[in-house]
Amino acid sequence: MNAKRILITGGAGFIGSHVVRLFVNKYPDTEIVNLDALTYAGNLENLSDVENKPNYKFEKGDITDEPYINDLFDRYDFDGVIHLAAESHVDRSITDPLSFIKTNIVGTVNLLNAARNKWKDNGENKLFYHISTDEVYGSLGETGFFTEQTPYDPRSPYSASKASSDHLVRAYYHTYKLPVVISNCSNNYGPNQFPEKLIPLVINNIKNMKPIPVYGKGENVRDWLYVVDHARAIDMIFNEGKKGETYNIGGNNEWRNIDLIKVMCSILDKKLGREPGMSESLITFVKDRAGHDLRYAIDSGKLMSELGWKPSLQFEEGIEKTIDWYLENEKWMKNVIDGTYESYYKKQYVDR
Ligand code: NAD
Ligand code: DAU
């Protein structure tokens, strides 16, 4: 690692906190600056174990605030940026697309502009790393995989905003020679994920004997990757990825939602000492998500063959670890589920 100072945006969120932890611990001689607006999804409790490390610094700020971002780049001499800050939940993008446009597109352009201004004379050893999603590729049928060559076909306001930011990052590479790299990852799971997303929501509802909302028939397929393995891939790509390139990251681990939920029900029945089948009785089919993508599946062949990445654990182990973490961290869950979460939940699931 040559970088003396790295900006990580969105470091108080789910994936960002795992990336910050990995970098702070692995690179004690590199200063890690975590910039986060602390929206409903940002939680500094996720980083309590590294907050006092000498190479960690937190900056509260909004990437949509252009003067603030320019000032931040003036105050720090960043060698690299790992950009994760985003509005990330598809359902919220359906009810409020504009906030996704502002953060995911305008926010990304503010960062690109600031990096371009600061690095215009010494860009060779710098890197702007943009973290994106497999959802930009659209929806697969029953077969096939997304590769780095798959044409973009985003279908939700969230994925359209991420696709737009990816295009802008590539445009800055070609037009201004800004040194960039992009990765597109499949669904992450693990500790610290906000319980609006499927896996923590299901764990929390089972624990509290609340209905498990399954969209449509539960036949949609997602490719799940343990979040720590995404963070490891980000580390490799930041250090060894080729400028101007894109890398897909996936778990090679496809599950139909309904099958995944049933596995979680059965694990939780055992862990909570319940009769077999008790948690499954909570499964409730609800109205489908608008424009619900059928299937995502990632081909990570390029990342594996060029950089030697592979996931460190199998899904069976990852889901056990994840469930144990949520059961052991009741206080974390209580703290993130405040009145705002309750009113979101009511609007999304009860009043729809
Ligand atoms: P998250 O919603 O848990 O965290 C997002 C973080 O960004 C939060 O800490 C939030 O406070 C911060 N943020 C939001 N708006 C901001 C703004 N305007 N200025 C500064 N900070 C702001 O998201 P996540 O699931 O950790 O996803 C992180 C990134 O990875 C996103 O770019 C997302 O598109 C991408 N991604 C996520 C997944 C997944 O499965 N969760 C998969 C592939 C890619
Ligand atoms: O593929 C990567 C993407 O994965 C990321 O870019 C997004 O930021 C992340 O949120 C995730 O998007 P999904 O829409 O796939 O994740 P979510 O957890 O919202 O839903 C997973 C699947 O479960 C999806 O098919 C919808 C379904 N679902 C979700 C919720 C919240 C339900 O059936 N019921 C639910 O209550």
Short mmCIF file of C-alpha atoms and ligand atoms in Angstrom, two decimals:
data_model
loop_
_atom_site.label_atom_id
_atom_site.label_comp_id
_atom_site.label_asym_id
_atom_site.label_seq_id
_atom_site.Cartn_x
_atom_site.Cartn_y
_atom_site.Cartn_z
CA MET A 1 0.00 0.00 0.00
CA ASN A 2 1.59 3.26 -1.14
CA ALA A 3 -1.29 5.58 -0.29
CA LYS A 4 -0.68 7.84 2.72
CA ARG A 5 -4.26 9.03 3.03
CA ILE A 6 -7.48 7.50 1.70
CA LEU A 7 -10.99 8.89 1.70
CA ILE A 8 -13.70 6.27 2.22
CA THR A 9 -17.21 7.63 1.68
CA GLY A 10 -20.21 5.95 3.31
CA GLY A 11 -17.95 4.30 5.90
CA ALA A 12 -20.63 4.32 8.59
CA GLY A 13 -22.97 2.18 6.48
CA PHE A 14 -23.13 -1.58 6.12
CA ILE A 15 -20.38 -2.40 3.59
CA GLY A 16 -18.43 0.81 4.22
CA SER A 17 -17.93 -0.04 7.89
CA HIS A 18 -16.40 -3.41 6.97
CA VAL A 19 -14.11 -1.71 4.44
CA VAL A 20 -13.03 0.95 6.96
CA ARG A 21 -12.31 -1.73 9.59
CA LEU A 22 -10.23 -3.79 7.15
CA PHE A 23 -8.17 -0.79 5.96
CA VAL A 24 -7.65 0.76 9.42
CA ASN A 25 -6.40 -2.53 10.85
CA LYS A 26 -4.42 -3.73 7.84
CA TYR A 27 -2.72 -0.43 6.96
CA PRO A 28 -1.68 1.30 10.23
CA ASP A 29 0.57 3.73 8.32
CA THR A 30 -2.24 4.95 6.07
CA GLU A 31 -4.69 7.55 7.34
CA ILE A 32 -8.28 6.47 6.70
CA VAL A 33 -10.77 9.35 6.52
CA ASN A 34 -14.37 8.21 6.74
CA LEU A 35 -16.81 10.73 5.25
CA ASP A 36 -20.44 10.02 6.00
CA ALA A 37 -23.60 12.13 6.25
CA LEU A 38 -25.03 9.72 8.86
CA THR A 39 -28.36 9.29 7.14
CA TYR A 40 -30.80 6.74 8.58
CA ALA A 41 -28.44 4.05 7.17
CA GLY A 42 -25.24 5.41 8.70
CA ASN A 43 -24.31 4.32 12.20
CA LEU A 44 -21.01 5.08 13.93
CA GLU A 45 -21.69 2.25 16.37
CA ASN A 46 -20.64 -0.02 13.47
CA LEU A 47 -17.09 1.28 13.94
CA SER A 48 -16.78 1.45 17.74
CA ASP A 49 -13.87 -1.04 17.65
CA VAL A 50 -11.69 1.18 15.43
CA GLU A 51 -12.82 4.70 16.35
CA ASN A 52 -9.84 5.32 18.65
CA LYS A 53 -7.16 4.01 16.30
CA PRO A 54 -4.59 6.72 15.46
CA ASN A 55 -4.94 6.24 11.68
CA TYR A 56 -8.77 6.66 11.69
CA LYS A 57 -10.62 9.93 11.27
CA PHE A 58 -14.34 10.64 10.89
CA GLU A 59 -15.76 13.58 8.92
CA LYS A 60 -19.50 14.21 9.01
CA GLY A 61 -20.54 15.66 5.68
CA ASP A 62 -22.77 15.32 2.66
CA ILE A 63 -21.39 14.42 -0.78
CA THR A 64 -24.11 16.52 -2.41
CA ASP A 65 -22.63 19.65 -0.77
CA GLU A 66 -20.17 20.83 -3.43
CA PRO A 67 -18.35 23.58 -1.43
CA TYR A 68 -17.95 21.19 1.49
CA ILE A 69 -16.48 18.45 -0.73
CA ASN A 70 -14.04 20.90 -2.37
CA ASP A 71 -12.98 22.15 1.04
CA LEU A 72 -12.48 18.55 2.26
CA PHE A 73 -10.16 17.81 -0.68
CA ASP A 74 -8.27 21.05 0.10
CA ARG A 75 -7.86 20.14 3.76
CA TYR A 76 -6.64 16.61 3.09
CA ASP A 77 -4.23 15.51 0.43
CA PHE A 78 -5.96 12.26 -0.56
CA ASP A 79 -4.03 9.64 -2.54
CA GLY A 80 -7.13 7.57 -3.12
CA VAL A 81 -10.90 7.59 -2.81
CA ILE A 82 -13.09 4.54 -2.21
CA HIS A 83 -16.61 5.75 -2.87
CA LEU A 84 -19.41 3.80 -1.21
CA ALA A 85 -21.77 6.56 -0.01
CA ALA A 86 -25.14 6.09 -1.64
CA GLU A 87 -28.83 5.71 -1.17
CA SER A 88 -28.92 1.92 -1.44
CA HIS A 89 -32.43 0.51 -0.93
CA VAL A 90 -34.47 -0.32 -4.05
CA ASP A 91 -37.87 0.05 -2.32
CA ARG A 92 -37.01 3.55 -1.11
CA SER A 93 -35.94 4.48 -4.66
CA ILE A 94 -39.42 3.54 -5.88
CA THR A 95 -41.10 5.94 -3.44
CA ASP A 96 -38.47 8.71 -3.56
CA PRO A 97 -36.33 8.61 -6.74
CA LEU A 98 -35.02 12.17 -6.43
CA SER A 99 -32.94 11.56 -3.32
CA PHE A 100 -31.21 8.74 -5.26
CA ILE A 101 -30.48 11.09 -8.15
CA LYS A 102 -29.05 13.68 -5.77
CA THR A 103 -26.79 11.41 -3.72
CA ASN A 104 -25.85 8.73 -6.22
CA ILE A 105 -25.38 10.93 -9.29
CA VAL A 106 -24.78 14.53 -8.17
CA GLY A 107 -22.82 13.39 -5.09
CA THR A 108 -20.57 11.18 -7.24
CA VAL A 109 -19.93 14.03 -9.70
CA ASN A 110 -18.96 16.36 -6.84
CA LEU A 111 -16.36 13.82 -5.73
CA LEU A 112 -15.12 13.27 -9.30
CA ASN A 113 -14.74 17.03 -9.82
CA ALA A 114 -12.87 17.51 -6.55
CA ALA A 115 -10.50 14.61 -7.33
CA ARG A 116 -9.95 15.90 -10.86
CA ASN A 117 -9.09 19.41 -9.62
CA LYS A 118 -6.70 18.18 -6.96
CA TRP A 119 -5.01 15.49 -9.04
CA LYS A 120 -4.75 17.24 -12.40
CA ASP A 121 -0.96 17.59 -12.22
CA ASN A 122 -0.03 14.42 -10.32
CA GLY A 123 -2.65 11.79 -11.12
CA GLU A 124 -0.30 8.85 -11.83
CA ASN A 125 -0.28 7.41 -8.32
CA LYS A 126 -3.84 8.33 -7.39
CA LEU A 127 -7.01 6.29 -7.67
CA PHE A 128 -10.74 6.99 -7.60
CA TYR A 129 -12.45 3.65 -6.84
CA HIS A 130 -16.21 3.63 -7.40
CA ILE A 131 -18.24 0.88 -5.70
CA SER A 132 -21.23 -0.21 -7.74
CA THR A 133 -23.78 -2.96 -8.03
CA ASP A 134 -24.71 -5.86 -10.31
CA GLU A 135 -28.18 -4.30 -10.61
CA VAL A 136 -26.89 -1.99 -13.36
CA TYR A 137 -26.93 -5.02 -15.71
CA GLY A 138 -30.70 -5.49 -15.34
CA SER A 139 -32.41 -8.82 -14.84
CA LEU A 140 -31.42 -12.31 -16.00
CA GLY A 141 -33.72 -15.12 -17.09
CA GLU A 142 -33.24 -18.58 -15.66
CA THR A 143 -29.75 -19.03 -17.09
CA GLY A 144 -26.62 -16.99 -17.75
CA PHE A 145 -24.39 -14.68 -15.73
CA PHE A 146 -23.50 -11.00 -15.71
CA THR A 147 -19.97 -10.42 -17.03
CA GLU A 148 -18.09 -7.14 -17.32
CA GLN A 149 -19.25 -7.01 -20.96
CA THR A 150 -22.98 -7.34 -20.21
CA PRO A 151 -24.74 -4.21 -21.53
CA TYR A 152 -26.26 -1.93 -18.90
CA ASP A 153 -30.05 -2.25 -18.52
CA PRO A 154 -31.02 -0.76 -15.14
CA ARG A 155 -34.68 -1.10 -14.25
CA SER A 156 -35.25 0.64 -10.89
CA PRO A 157 -34.56 4.27 -9.96
CA TYR A 158 -31.82 2.92 -7.66
CA SER A 159 -30.05 0.88 -10.34
CA ALA A 160 -30.55 3.65 -12.93
CA SER A 161 -28.86 6.12 -10.57
CA LYS A 162 -25.96 3.69 -9.97
CA ALA A 163 -25.64 3.02 -13.73
CA SER A 164 -25.53 6.75 -14.36
CA SER A 165 -22.77 7.22 -11.79
CA ASP A 166 -20.77 4.33 -13.34
CA HIS A 167 -21.04 6.00 -16.77
CA LEU A 168 -19.87 9.30 -15.32
CA VAL A 169 -16.88 7.67 -13.62
CA ARG A 170 -15.89 6.07 -16.97
CA ALA A 171 -16.47 9.40 -18.75
CA TYR A 172 -13.99 11.11 -16.37
CA TYR A 173 -11.44 8.38 -17.13
CA HIS A 174 -11.73 8.85 -20.89
CA THR A 175 -12.26 12.62 -21.01
CA TYR A 176 -10.01 13.87 -18.21
CA LYS A 177 -7.74 10.83 -17.72
CA LEU A 178 -8.87 10.63 -14.08
CA PRO A 179 -7.44 7.34 -12.74
CA VAL A 180 -10.50 5.26 -11.88
CA VAL A 181 -11.57 1.70 -11.25
CA ILE A 182 -15.10 0.31 -10.77
CA SER A 183 -16.46 -2.87 -9.22
CA ASN A 184 -19.99 -4.25 -9.46
CA CYS A 185 -20.99 -6.60 -6.67
CA SER A 186 -23.92 -8.90 -5.99
CA ASN A 187 -26.08 -8.92 -2.83
CA ASN A 188 -24.09 -8.66 0.40
CA TYR A 189 -25.10 -10.13 3.74
CA GLY A 190 -23.53 -10.14 7.20
CA PRO A 191 -23.33 -8.11 10.42
CA ASN A 192 -24.38 -4.43 10.55
CA GLN A 193 -26.86 -4.44 7.64
CA PHE A 194 -29.82 -2.12 8.14
CA PRO A 195 -32.97 -4.22 8.71
CA GLU A 196 -34.84 -2.84 5.70
CA LYS A 197 -32.87 -5.37 3.60
CA LEU A 198 -34.12 -8.94 3.28
CA ILE A 199 -31.79 -10.98 5.52
CA PRO A 200 -31.70 -8.79 8.68
CA LEU A 201 -35.41 -8.01 8.25
CA VAL A 202 -36.26 -11.72 8.18
CA ILE A 203 -34.05 -12.49 11.20
CA ASN A 204 -35.59 -9.67 13.19
CA ASN A 205 -39.16 -10.60 12.28
CA ILE A 206 -38.66 -14.28 13.08
CA LYS A 207 -37.13 -13.41 16.42
CA ASN A 208 -40.11 -11.20 17.26
CA MET A 209 -42.72 -13.60 15.79
CA LYS A 210 -43.75 -10.98 13.20
CA PRO A 211 -44.95 -11.83 9.66
CA ILE A 212 -42.13 -12.43 7.13
CA PRO A 213 -43.07 -10.36 4.05
CA VAL A 214 -42.22 -12.24 0.83
CA TYR A 215 -42.65 -10.19 -2.35
CA GLY A 216 -44.68 -11.91 -5.08
CA LYS A 217 -44.16 -15.66 -5.04
CA GLY A 218 -40.66 -15.53 -3.57
CA GLU A 219 -39.21 -16.88 -6.82
CA ASN A 220 -36.73 -14.06 -7.46
CA VAL A 221 -33.11 -15.15 -7.28
CA ARG A 222 -30.19 -13.29 -5.71
CA ASP A 223 -26.46 -14.17 -5.53
CA TRP A 224 -25.36 -13.67 -1.91
CA LEU A 225 -21.81 -12.74 -0.83
CA TYR A 226 -20.55 -12.40 2.76
CA VAL A 227 -19.74 -8.73 3.32
CA VAL A 228 -16.21 -9.37 4.61
CA ASP A 229 -15.40 -11.09 1.31
CA HIS A 230 -16.63 -8.00 -0.56
CA ALA A 231 -14.33 -5.86 1.62
CA ARG A 232 -11.40 -8.21 0.82
CA ALA A 233 -12.14 -7.87 -2.89
CA ILE A 234 -12.23 -4.07 -2.56
CA ASP A 235 -8.80 -4.15 -0.88
CA MET A 236 -7.36 -6.26 -3.72
CA ILE A 237 -8.89 -4.11 -6.46
CA PHE A 238 -7.76 -0.88 -4.77
CA ASN A 239 -4.18 -2.14 -4.58
CA GLU A 240 -3.86 -4.28 -7.69
CA GLY A 241 -6.73 -3.42 -10.05
CA LYS A 242 -5.94 -1.96 -13.45
CA LYS A 243 -6.92 1.66 -13.99
CA GLY A 244 -9.92 2.14 -16.26
CA GLU A 245 -11.10 -1.43 -15.66
CA THR A 246 -14.27 -2.92 -14.19
CA TYR A 247 -14.37 -5.99 -11.94
CA ASN A 248 -17.46 -8.05 -11.12
CA ILE A 249 -17.69 -9.52 -7.61
CA GLY A 250 -20.15 -12.27 -6.69
CA GLY A 251 -20.72 -15.17 -4.35
CA ASN A 252 -21.50 -17.87 -6.93
CA ASN A 253 -24.26 -18.56 -4.45
CA GLU A 254 -27.75 -18.22 -5.92
CA TRP A 255 -30.88 -18.58 -3.82
CA ARG A 256 -34.58 -18.17 -4.58
CA ASN A 257 -35.86 -15.81 -1.88
CA ILE A 258 -38.38 -18.35 -0.59
CA ASP A 259 -35.74 -21.09 -0.24
CA LEU A 260 -33.34 -18.76 1.53
CA ILE A 261 -36.08 -17.67 3.95
CA LYS A 262 -36.99 -21.29 4.71
CA VAL A 263 -33.35 -22.12 5.51
CA MET A 264 -33.23 -19.14 7.86
CA CYS A 265 -36.51 -20.24 9.51
CA SER A 266 -35.10 -23.69 10.15
CA ILE A 267 -31.79 -22.38 11.59
CA LEU A 268 -33.66 -19.94 13.82
CA ASP A 269 -36.15 -22.59 15.03
CA LYS A 270 -33.15 -24.53 16.33
CA LYS A 271 -31.32 -21.54 17.80
CA LEU A 272 -34.44 -20.16 19.51
CA GLY A 273 -35.55 -23.58 20.77
CA ARG A 274 -38.79 -23.49 18.76
CA GLU A 275 -40.82 -26.39 17.34
CA PRO A 276 -39.73 -27.17 13.75
CA GLY A 277 -41.98 -25.23 11.33
CA MET A 278 -42.92 -22.52 13.83
CA SER A 279 -40.92 -19.76 12.11
CA GLU A 280 -42.05 -20.87 8.63
CA SER A 281 -45.64 -20.26 9.70
CA LEU A 282 -44.77 -16.54 9.73
CA ILE A 283 -44.16 -16.48 5.95
CA THR A 284 -46.64 -14.05 4.37
CA PHE A 285 -46.80 -13.41 0.63
CA VAL A 286 -47.28 -9.69 -0.06
CA LYS A 287 -47.68 -7.49 -3.13
CA ASP A 288 -44.66 -7.75 -5.42
CA ARG A 289 -42.05 -4.98 -5.70
CA ALA A 290 -42.75 -2.82 -8.78
CA GLY A 291 -40.41 -3.78 -11.64
CA HIS A 292 -38.95 -6.59 -9.49
CA ASP A 293 -35.81 -7.98 -11.22
CA LEU A 294 -36.12 -11.76 -11.53
CA ARG A 295 -32.56 -12.95 -11.17
CA TYR A 296 -29.03 -11.67 -10.58
CA ALA A 297 -25.95 -13.89 -10.95
CA ILE A 298 -22.39 -12.69 -11.25
CA ASP A 299 -19.46 -14.19 -13.12
CA SER A 300 -16.43 -13.22 -10.99
CA GLY A 301 -13.99 -15.04 -13.28
CA LYS A 302 -11.97 -11.93 -14.15
CA LEU A 303 -11.37 -10.98 -10.49
CA MET A 304 -10.47 -14.56 -9.62
CA SER A 305 -8.09 -15.17 -12.51
CA GLU A 306 -6.45 -11.72 -12.68
CA LEU A 307 -6.20 -10.85 -8.97
CA GLY A 308 -6.57 -14.27 -7.32
CA TRP A 309 -9.64 -13.37 -5.21
CA LYS A 310 -12.01 -16.01 -3.94
CA PRO A 311 -14.64 -15.97 -1.20
CA SER A 312 -13.20 -17.04 2.18
CA LEU A 313 -16.27 -18.87 3.43
CA GLN A 314 -19.20 -20.93 2.23
CA PHE A 315 -22.77 -19.71 2.57
CA GLU A 316 -23.71 -22.27 5.26
CA GLU A 317 -21.01 -20.83 7.54
CA GLY A 318 -21.73 -17.21 6.58
CA ILE A 319 -25.46 -17.36 7.28
CA GLU A 320 -24.89 -19.06 10.68
CA LYS A 321 -22.37 -16.36 11.62
CA THR A 322 -24.76 -13.66 10.45
CA ILE A 323 -27.75 -15.02 12.37
CA ASP A 324 -25.60 -15.41 15.51
CA TRP A 325 -24.41 -11.82 15.18
CA TYR A 326 -27.96 -10.41 15.04
CA LEU A 327 -29.06 -12.60 17.96
CA GLU A 328 -26.06 -11.49 20.02
CA ASN A 329 -26.41 -7.81 19.12
CA GLU A 330 -29.92 -7.00 20.24
CA LYS A 331 -28.82 -3.57 21.41
CA TRP A 332 -27.52 -2.69 17.92
CA MET A 333 -30.85 -3.72 16.41
CA LYS A 334 -32.83 -1.77 19.05
CA ASN A 335 -30.74 1.33 18.41
CA VAL A 336 -31.26 1.32 14.64
CA ILE A 337 -34.99 0.58 14.88
CA ASP A 338 -36.28 3.92 16.06
CA GLY A 339 -39.48 5.78 15.28
CA THR A 340 -38.31 6.56 11.73
CA TYR A 341 -37.85 2.86 11.00
CA GLU A 342 -41.27 2.05 12.46
CA SER A 343 -43.01 4.60 10.24
CA TYR A 344 -41.05 3.40 7.14
CA TYR A 345 -42.07 -0.19 7.96
CA LYS A 346 -45.73 0.76 8.36
CA LYS A 347 -45.78 2.61 5.02
CA GLN A 348 -43.90 -0.16 3.18
CA TYR A 349 -45.65 -3.23 4.58
CA VAL A 350 -48.85 -2.37 6.45
CA ASP A 351 -50.44 0.47 4.46
CA ARG A 352 -49.42 -0.69 0.95
P1 NAD B 1 -25.88 1.59 3.24
O1 NAD B 1 -27.18 2.19 2.86
O2 NAD B 1 -25.82 0.61 4.36
O3 NAD B 1 -24.83 2.73 3.59
C1 NAD B 1 -24.72 3.90 2.83
C2 NAD B 1 -23.90 4.91 3.65
O4 NAD B 1 -23.78 6.10 2.88
C3 NAD B 1 -24.55 5.29 4.97
O5 NAD B 1 -23.59 5.29 6.01
C4 NAD B 1 -25.07 6.71 4.74
O6 NAD B 1 -25.11 7.51 5.88
C5 NAD B 1 -24.06 7.22 3.71
N1 NAD B 1 -24.63 8.28 2.86
C6 NAD B 1 -25.84 8.27 2.22
N2 NAD B 1 -26.03 9.44 1.58
C7 NAD B 1 -24.93 10.19 1.80
C8 NAD B 1 -24.52 11.48 1.39
N3 NAD B 1 -25.32 12.24 0.62
N4 NAD B 1 -23.31 11.95 1.78
C9 NAD B 1 -22.50 11.19 2.56
N5 NAD B 1 -22.84 9.95 3.00
C10 NAD B 1 -24.04 9.46 2.63
O7 NAD B 1 -25.32 0.96 1.89
P2 NAD B 1 -24.47 -0.37 1.64
O8 NAD B 1 -25.40 -1.51 1.48
O9 NAD B 1 -23.38 -0.43 2.62
O10 NAD B 1 -23.88 -0.04 0.20
C11 NAD B 1 -22.67 0.70 0.06
C12 NAD B 1 -22.34 0.85 -1.41
O11 NAD B 1 -22.21 -0.43 -2.02
C13 NAD B 1 -23.43 1.58 -2.22
O12 NAD B 1 -22.78 2.39 -3.17
C14 NAD B 1 -24.20 0.46 -2.90
O13 NAD B 1 -24.76 0.90 -4.10
C15 NAD B 1 -23.10 -0.55 -3.12
N6 NAD B 1 -23.53 -1.97 -3.16
C16 NAD B 1 -24.30 -2.50 -2.16
C17 NAD B 1 -24.62 -3.86 -2.18
C18 NAD B 1 -25.45 -4.52 -1.09
O14 NAD B 1 -25.81 -5.69 -1.22
N7 NAD B 1 -25.74 -3.84 0.02
C19 NAD B 1 -24.18 -4.66 -3.25
C20 NAD B 1 -23.41 -4.07 -4.27
C21 NAD B 1 -23.08 -2.72 -4.20
O1 DAU B 2 -27.55 -6.87 -6.05
C1 DAU B 2 -26.94 -5.88 -5.28
C2 DAU B 2 -28.00 -5.07 -4.58
O2 DAU B 2 -28.55 -5.89 -3.57
C3 DAU B 2 -27.46 -3.76 -3.98
O3 DAU B 2 -27.01 -2.93 -5.01
C4 DAU B 2 -28.55 -3.05 -3.16
O4 DAU B 2 -28.01 -1.91 -2.54
C5 DAU B 2 -29.07 -4.00 -2.12
O5 DAU B 2 -30.12 -3.40 -1.41
C6 DAU B 2 -29.56 -5.32 -2.76
O6 DAU B 2 -30.75 -5.10 -3.54
P1 DAU B 2 -31.99 -6.13 -3.50
O7 DAU B 2 -33.20 -5.40 -3.91
O8 DAU B 2 -31.67 -7.40 -4.20
O9 DAU B 2 -32.00 -6.45 -1.91
P2 DAU B 2 -33.19 -6.56 -0.84
O10 DAU B 2 -32.58 -7.07 0.42
O11 DAU B 2 -34.01 -5.33 -0.77
O12 DAU B 2 -34.10 -7.73 -1.46
C7 DAU B 2 -33.58 -9.01 -1.75
C8 DAU B 2 -34.69 -9.82 -2.40
O13 DAU B 2 -35.73 -10.07 -1.42
C9 DAU B 2 -35.39 -9.11 -3.55
O14 DAU B 2 -35.75 -10.06 -4.54
C10 DAU B 2 -36.65 -8.51 -2.91
C11 DAU B 2 -36.99 -9.52 -1.84
N1 DAU B 2 -37.65 -8.97 -0.62
C12 DAU B 2 -37.05 -7.90 -0.02
C13 DAU B 2 -37.60 -7.36 1.12
C14 DAU B 2 -36.97 -6.17 1.79
C15 DAU B 2 -38.77 -9.56 -0.10
O15 DAU B 2 -39.28 -10.58 -0.66
N2 DAU B 2 -39.32 -9.04 1.03
C16 DAU B 2 -38.79 -7.95 1.67
O16 DAU B 2 -39.36 -7.50 2.69
#
